[in-house]
PDB file of C-alpha atoms in Angstrom:
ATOM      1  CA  UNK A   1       1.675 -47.298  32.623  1.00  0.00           C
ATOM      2  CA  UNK A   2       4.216 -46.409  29.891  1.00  0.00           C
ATOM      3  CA  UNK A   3       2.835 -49.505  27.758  1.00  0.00           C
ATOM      4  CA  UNK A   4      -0.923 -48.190  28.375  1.00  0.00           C
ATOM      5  CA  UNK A   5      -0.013 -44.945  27.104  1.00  0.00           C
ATOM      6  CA  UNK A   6       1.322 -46.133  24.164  1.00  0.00           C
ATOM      7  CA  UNK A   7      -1.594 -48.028  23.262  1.00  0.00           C
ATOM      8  CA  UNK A   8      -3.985 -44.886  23.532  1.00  0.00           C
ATOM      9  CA  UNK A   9      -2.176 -42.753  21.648  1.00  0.00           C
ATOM     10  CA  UNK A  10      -1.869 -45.544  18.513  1.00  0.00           C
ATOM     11  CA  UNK A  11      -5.730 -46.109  19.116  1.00  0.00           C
ATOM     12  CA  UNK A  12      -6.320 -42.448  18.838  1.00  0.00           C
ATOM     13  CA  UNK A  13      -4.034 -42.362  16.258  1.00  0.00           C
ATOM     14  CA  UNK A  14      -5.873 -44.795  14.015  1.00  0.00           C
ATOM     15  CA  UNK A  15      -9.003 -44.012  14.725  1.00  0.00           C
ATOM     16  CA  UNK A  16      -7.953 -40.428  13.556  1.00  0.00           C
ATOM     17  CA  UNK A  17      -6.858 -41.665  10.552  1.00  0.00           C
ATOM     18  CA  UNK A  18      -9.792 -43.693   9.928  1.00  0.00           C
ATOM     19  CA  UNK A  19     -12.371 -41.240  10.053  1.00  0.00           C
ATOM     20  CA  UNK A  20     -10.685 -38.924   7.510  1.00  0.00           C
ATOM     21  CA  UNK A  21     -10.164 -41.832   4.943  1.00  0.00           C
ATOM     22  CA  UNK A  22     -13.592 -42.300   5.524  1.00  0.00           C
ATOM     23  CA  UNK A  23     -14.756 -38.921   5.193  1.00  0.00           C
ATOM     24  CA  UNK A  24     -12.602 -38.499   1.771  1.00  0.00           C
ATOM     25  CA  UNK A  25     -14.128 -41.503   0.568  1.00  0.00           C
ATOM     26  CA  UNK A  26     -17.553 -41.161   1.398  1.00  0.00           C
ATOM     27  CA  UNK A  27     -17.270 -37.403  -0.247  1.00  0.00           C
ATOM     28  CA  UNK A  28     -16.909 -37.774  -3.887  1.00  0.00           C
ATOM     29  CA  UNK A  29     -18.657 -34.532  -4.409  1.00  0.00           C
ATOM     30  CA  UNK A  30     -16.061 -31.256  -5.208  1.00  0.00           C
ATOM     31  CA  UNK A  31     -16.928 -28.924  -2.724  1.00  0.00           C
ATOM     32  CA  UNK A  32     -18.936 -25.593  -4.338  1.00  0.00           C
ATOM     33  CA  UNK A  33     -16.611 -23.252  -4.295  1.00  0.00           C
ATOM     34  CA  UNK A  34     -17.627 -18.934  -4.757  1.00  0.00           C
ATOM     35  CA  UNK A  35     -16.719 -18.073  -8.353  1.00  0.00           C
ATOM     36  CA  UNK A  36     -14.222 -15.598  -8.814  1.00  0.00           C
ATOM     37  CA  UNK A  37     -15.316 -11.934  -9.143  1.00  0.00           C
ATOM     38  CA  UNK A  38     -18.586 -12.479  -7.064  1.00  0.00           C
ATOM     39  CA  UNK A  39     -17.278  -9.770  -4.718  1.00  0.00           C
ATOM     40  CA  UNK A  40     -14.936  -8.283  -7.189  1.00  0.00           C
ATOM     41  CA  UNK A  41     -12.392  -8.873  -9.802  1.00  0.00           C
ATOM     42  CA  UNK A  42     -10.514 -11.815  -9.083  1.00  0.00           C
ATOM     43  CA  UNK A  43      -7.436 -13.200 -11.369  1.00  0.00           C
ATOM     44  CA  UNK A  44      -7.469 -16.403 -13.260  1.00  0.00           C
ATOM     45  CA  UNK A  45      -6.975 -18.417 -10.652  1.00  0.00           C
ATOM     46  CA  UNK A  46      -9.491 -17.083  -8.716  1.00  0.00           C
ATOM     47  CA  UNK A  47      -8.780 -15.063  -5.810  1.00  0.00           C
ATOM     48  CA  UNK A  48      -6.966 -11.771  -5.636  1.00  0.00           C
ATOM     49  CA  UNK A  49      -8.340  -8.602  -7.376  1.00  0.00           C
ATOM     50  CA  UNK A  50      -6.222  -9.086 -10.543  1.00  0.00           C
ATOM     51  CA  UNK A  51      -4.077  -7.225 -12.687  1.00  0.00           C
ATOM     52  CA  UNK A  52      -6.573  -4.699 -13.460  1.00  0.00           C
ATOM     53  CA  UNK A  53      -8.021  -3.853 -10.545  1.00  0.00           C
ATOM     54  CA  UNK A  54      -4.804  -1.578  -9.776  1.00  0.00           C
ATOM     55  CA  UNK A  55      -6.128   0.192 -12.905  1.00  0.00           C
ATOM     56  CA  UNK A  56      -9.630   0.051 -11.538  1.00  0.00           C
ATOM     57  CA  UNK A  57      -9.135   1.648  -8.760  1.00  0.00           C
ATOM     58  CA  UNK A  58      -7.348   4.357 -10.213  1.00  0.00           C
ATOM     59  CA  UNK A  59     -10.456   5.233 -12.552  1.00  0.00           C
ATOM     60  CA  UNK A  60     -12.386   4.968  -9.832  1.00  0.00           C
ATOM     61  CA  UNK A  61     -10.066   7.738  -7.451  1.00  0.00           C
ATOM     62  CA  UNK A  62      -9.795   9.935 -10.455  1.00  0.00           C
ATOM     63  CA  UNK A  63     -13.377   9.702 -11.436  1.00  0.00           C
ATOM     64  CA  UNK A  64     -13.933  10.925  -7.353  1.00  0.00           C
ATOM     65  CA  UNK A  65     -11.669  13.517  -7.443  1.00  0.00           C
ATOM     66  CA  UNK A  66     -13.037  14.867 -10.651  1.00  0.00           C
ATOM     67  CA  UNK A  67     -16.402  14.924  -9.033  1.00  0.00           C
ATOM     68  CA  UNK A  68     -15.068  16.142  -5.267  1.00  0.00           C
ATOM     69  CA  UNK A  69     -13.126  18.806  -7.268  1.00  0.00           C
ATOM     70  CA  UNK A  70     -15.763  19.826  -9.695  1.00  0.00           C
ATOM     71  CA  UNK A  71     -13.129  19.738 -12.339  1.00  0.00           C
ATOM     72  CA  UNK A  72     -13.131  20.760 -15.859  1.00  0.00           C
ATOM     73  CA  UNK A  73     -11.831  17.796 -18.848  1.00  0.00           C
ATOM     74  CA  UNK A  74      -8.444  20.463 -19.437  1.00  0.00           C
ATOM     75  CA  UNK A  75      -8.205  20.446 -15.356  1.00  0.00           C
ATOM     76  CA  UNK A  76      -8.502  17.082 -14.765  1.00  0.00           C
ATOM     77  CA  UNK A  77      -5.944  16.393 -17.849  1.00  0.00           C
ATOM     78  CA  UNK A  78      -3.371  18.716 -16.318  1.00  0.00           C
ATOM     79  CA  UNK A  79      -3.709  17.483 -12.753  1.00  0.00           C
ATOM     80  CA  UNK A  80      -3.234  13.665 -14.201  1.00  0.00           C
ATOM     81  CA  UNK A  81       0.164  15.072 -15.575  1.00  0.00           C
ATOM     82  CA  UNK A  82       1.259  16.572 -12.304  1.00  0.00           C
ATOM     83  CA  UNK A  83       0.667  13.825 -10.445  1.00  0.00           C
ATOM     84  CA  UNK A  84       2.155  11.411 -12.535  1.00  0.00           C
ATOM     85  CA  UNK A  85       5.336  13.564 -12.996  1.00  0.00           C
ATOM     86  CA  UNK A  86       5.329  14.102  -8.917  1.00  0.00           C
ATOM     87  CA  UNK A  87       4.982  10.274  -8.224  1.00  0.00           C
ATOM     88  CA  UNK A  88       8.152   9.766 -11.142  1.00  0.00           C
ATOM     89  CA  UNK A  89       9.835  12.409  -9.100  1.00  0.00           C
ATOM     90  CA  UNK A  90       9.118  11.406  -6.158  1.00  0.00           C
ATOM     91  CA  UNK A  91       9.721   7.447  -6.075  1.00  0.00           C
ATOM     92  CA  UNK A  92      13.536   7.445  -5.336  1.00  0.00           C
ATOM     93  CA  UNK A  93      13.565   9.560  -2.604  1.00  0.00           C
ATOM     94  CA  UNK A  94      10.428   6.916  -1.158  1.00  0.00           C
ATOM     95  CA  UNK A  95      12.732   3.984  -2.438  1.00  0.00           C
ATOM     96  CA  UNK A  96      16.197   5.473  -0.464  1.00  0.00           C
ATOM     97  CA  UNK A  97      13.532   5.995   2.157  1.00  0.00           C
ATOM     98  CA  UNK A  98      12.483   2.460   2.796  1.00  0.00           C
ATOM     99  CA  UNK A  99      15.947   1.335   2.543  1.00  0.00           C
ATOM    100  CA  UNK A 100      17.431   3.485   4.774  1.00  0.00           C
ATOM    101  CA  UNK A 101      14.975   2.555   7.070  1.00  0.00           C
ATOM    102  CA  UNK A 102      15.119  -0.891   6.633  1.00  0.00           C
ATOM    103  CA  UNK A 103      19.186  -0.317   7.672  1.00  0.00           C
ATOM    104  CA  UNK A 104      18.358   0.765  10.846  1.00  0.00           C
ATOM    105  CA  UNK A 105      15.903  -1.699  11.266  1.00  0.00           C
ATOM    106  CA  UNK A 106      18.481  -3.913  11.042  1.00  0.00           C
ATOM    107  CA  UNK A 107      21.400  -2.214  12.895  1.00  0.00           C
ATOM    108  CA  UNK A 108      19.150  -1.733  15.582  1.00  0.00           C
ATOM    109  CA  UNK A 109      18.243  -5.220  16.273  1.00  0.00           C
ATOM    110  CA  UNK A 110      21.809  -5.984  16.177  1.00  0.00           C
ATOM    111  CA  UNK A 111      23.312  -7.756  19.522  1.00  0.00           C
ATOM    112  CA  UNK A 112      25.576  -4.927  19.817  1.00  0.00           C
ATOM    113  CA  UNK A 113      24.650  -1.974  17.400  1.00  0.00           C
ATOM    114  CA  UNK A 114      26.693   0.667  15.996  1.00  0.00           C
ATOM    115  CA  UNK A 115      24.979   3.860  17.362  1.00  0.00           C
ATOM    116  CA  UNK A 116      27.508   6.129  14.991  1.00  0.00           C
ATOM    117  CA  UNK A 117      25.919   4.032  12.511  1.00  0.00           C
ATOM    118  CA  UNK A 118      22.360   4.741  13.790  1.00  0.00           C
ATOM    119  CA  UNK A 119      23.329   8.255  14.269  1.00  0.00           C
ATOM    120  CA  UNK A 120      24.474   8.222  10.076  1.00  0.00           C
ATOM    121  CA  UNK A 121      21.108   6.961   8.711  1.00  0.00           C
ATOM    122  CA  UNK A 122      18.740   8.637  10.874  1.00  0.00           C
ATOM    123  CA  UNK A 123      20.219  11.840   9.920  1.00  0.00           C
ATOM    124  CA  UNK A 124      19.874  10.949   5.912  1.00  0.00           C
ATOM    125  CA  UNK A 125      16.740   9.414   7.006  1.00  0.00           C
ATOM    126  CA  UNK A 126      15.568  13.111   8.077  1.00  0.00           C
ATOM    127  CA  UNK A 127      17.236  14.517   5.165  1.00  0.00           C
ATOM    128  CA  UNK A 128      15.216  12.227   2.281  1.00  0.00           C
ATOM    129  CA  UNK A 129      12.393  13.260   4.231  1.00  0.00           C
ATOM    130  CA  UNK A 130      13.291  17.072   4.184  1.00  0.00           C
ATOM    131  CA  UNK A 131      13.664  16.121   0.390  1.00  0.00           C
ATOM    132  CA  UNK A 132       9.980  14.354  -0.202  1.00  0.00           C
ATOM    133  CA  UNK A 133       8.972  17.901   1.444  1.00  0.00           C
ATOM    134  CA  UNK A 134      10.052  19.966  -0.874  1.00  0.00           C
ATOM    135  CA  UNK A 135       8.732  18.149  -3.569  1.00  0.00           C
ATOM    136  CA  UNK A 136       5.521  17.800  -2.280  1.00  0.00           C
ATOM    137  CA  UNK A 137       5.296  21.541  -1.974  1.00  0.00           C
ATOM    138  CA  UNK A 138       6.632  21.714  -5.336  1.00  0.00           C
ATOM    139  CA  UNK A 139       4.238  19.554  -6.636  1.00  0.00           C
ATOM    140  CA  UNK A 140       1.130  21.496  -4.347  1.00  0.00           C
ATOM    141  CA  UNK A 141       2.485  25.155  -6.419  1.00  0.00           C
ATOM    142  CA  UNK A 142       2.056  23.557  -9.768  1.00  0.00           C
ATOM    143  CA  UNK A 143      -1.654  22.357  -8.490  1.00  0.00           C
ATOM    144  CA  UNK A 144      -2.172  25.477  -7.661  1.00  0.00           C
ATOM    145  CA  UNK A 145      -2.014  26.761 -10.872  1.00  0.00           C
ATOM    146  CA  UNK A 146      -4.454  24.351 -12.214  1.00  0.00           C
ATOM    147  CA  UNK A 147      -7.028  24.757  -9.634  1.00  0.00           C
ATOM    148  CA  UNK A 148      -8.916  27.745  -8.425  1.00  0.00           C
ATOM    149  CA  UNK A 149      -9.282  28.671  -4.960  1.00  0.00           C
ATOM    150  CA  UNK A 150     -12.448  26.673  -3.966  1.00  0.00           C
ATOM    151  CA  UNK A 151     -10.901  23.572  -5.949  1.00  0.00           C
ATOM    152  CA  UNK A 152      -7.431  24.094  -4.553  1.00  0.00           C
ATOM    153  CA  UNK A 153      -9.015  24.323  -0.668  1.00  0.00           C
ATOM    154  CA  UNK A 154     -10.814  21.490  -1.222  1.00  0.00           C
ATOM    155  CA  UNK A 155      -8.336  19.255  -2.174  1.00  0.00           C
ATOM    156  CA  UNK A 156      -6.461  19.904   0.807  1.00  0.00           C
ATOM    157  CA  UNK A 157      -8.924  19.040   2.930  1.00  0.00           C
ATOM    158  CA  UNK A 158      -9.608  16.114   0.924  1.00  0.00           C
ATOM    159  CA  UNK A 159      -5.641  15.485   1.432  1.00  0.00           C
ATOM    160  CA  UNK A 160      -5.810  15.678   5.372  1.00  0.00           C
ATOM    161  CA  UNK A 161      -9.005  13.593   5.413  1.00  0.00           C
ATOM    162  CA  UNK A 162      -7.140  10.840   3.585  1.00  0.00           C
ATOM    163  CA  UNK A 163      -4.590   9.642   5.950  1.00  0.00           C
ATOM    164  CA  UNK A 164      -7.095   8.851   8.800  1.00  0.00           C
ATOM    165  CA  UNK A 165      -9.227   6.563   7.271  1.00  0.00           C
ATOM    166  CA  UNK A 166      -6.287   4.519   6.325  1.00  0.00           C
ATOM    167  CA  UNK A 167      -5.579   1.037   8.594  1.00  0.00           C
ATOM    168  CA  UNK A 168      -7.978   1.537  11.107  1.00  0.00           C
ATOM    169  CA  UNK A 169      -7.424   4.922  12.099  1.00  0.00           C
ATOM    170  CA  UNK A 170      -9.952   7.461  12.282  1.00  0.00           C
TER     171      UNK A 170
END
């Protein structure tokens, strides 16, 4: 029974074997493949979006917002600024974010976990966040300078729209 076994499985084997040697050899054709940036940008080796495309999209948001916005050349200059001085501002506190939370992630899954420990970094989790908060409302006064009132309501809509079309929700 054993021996029988045995047998099958080297037939199988072979036979396996065989018929992709034979259908490498018989295919000496390269296989089409799609060229790169049929459905986009693509990098130079051919899939991805690229280096630009970050850039890309970025025209392409700013070009919408101008247009959702209604927003003057000066406006749309001055709102570039803010943002980009709000995202400088802003990226440590996301940075001491993530890596507080990646602590706990890992103190948590601990076989015995300290919960003084989680106790510590939830709390100065909930502080960085208290932080990102004021920033953010920082950052919303000096918009609200820039923009009028139809502009300025708008864009807050606009803001709570965003978050619920975002991986799958919504």
């Amino acid at each position: 029974m054993k021996k029988k076994l045995v047998m099958t499985a080297l037939v199988a084997g072979l036979l396996g074997s065989a018929g992709t040697v034979f259908a490498a050899s018989s295919n000496d054709q390269p296989v089409p493949c799609a060229r790169p940036g049929i459905s986009g940008p693509a990098d130079a080796r051919g899939y991805g979006m690229g280096p630009e495309a970050r850039f890309a999209w970025q025209d392409m948001r700013q070009q919408r917002m101008k247009q959702a916005l209604d927003l003057s050349d000066i406006q749309e200059q001055k709102m570039m600024e803010l943002r980009r001085g709000f995202y400088q501002e802003s990226r440590p506190v996301r940075q001491s974010m993530r890596n507080l939370q990646r602590d706990l992630a890992l103190e948590s899954v601990k076989q015995s976990p300290d919960k003084r420990r989680i106790s510590n970094l939830t709390q100065r989790i909930g502080r960085e966040h208290v932080r990102l908060a004021q920033l953010e409302s920082r950052h919303l006064r000096e918009l609200a300078k820039v923009l009028d009132a139809r502009q300025l309501d708008r864009l807050l809509q606009m803001k709570d729209n965003f978050g619920g079309k975002r991986w799958g929700r919504g």
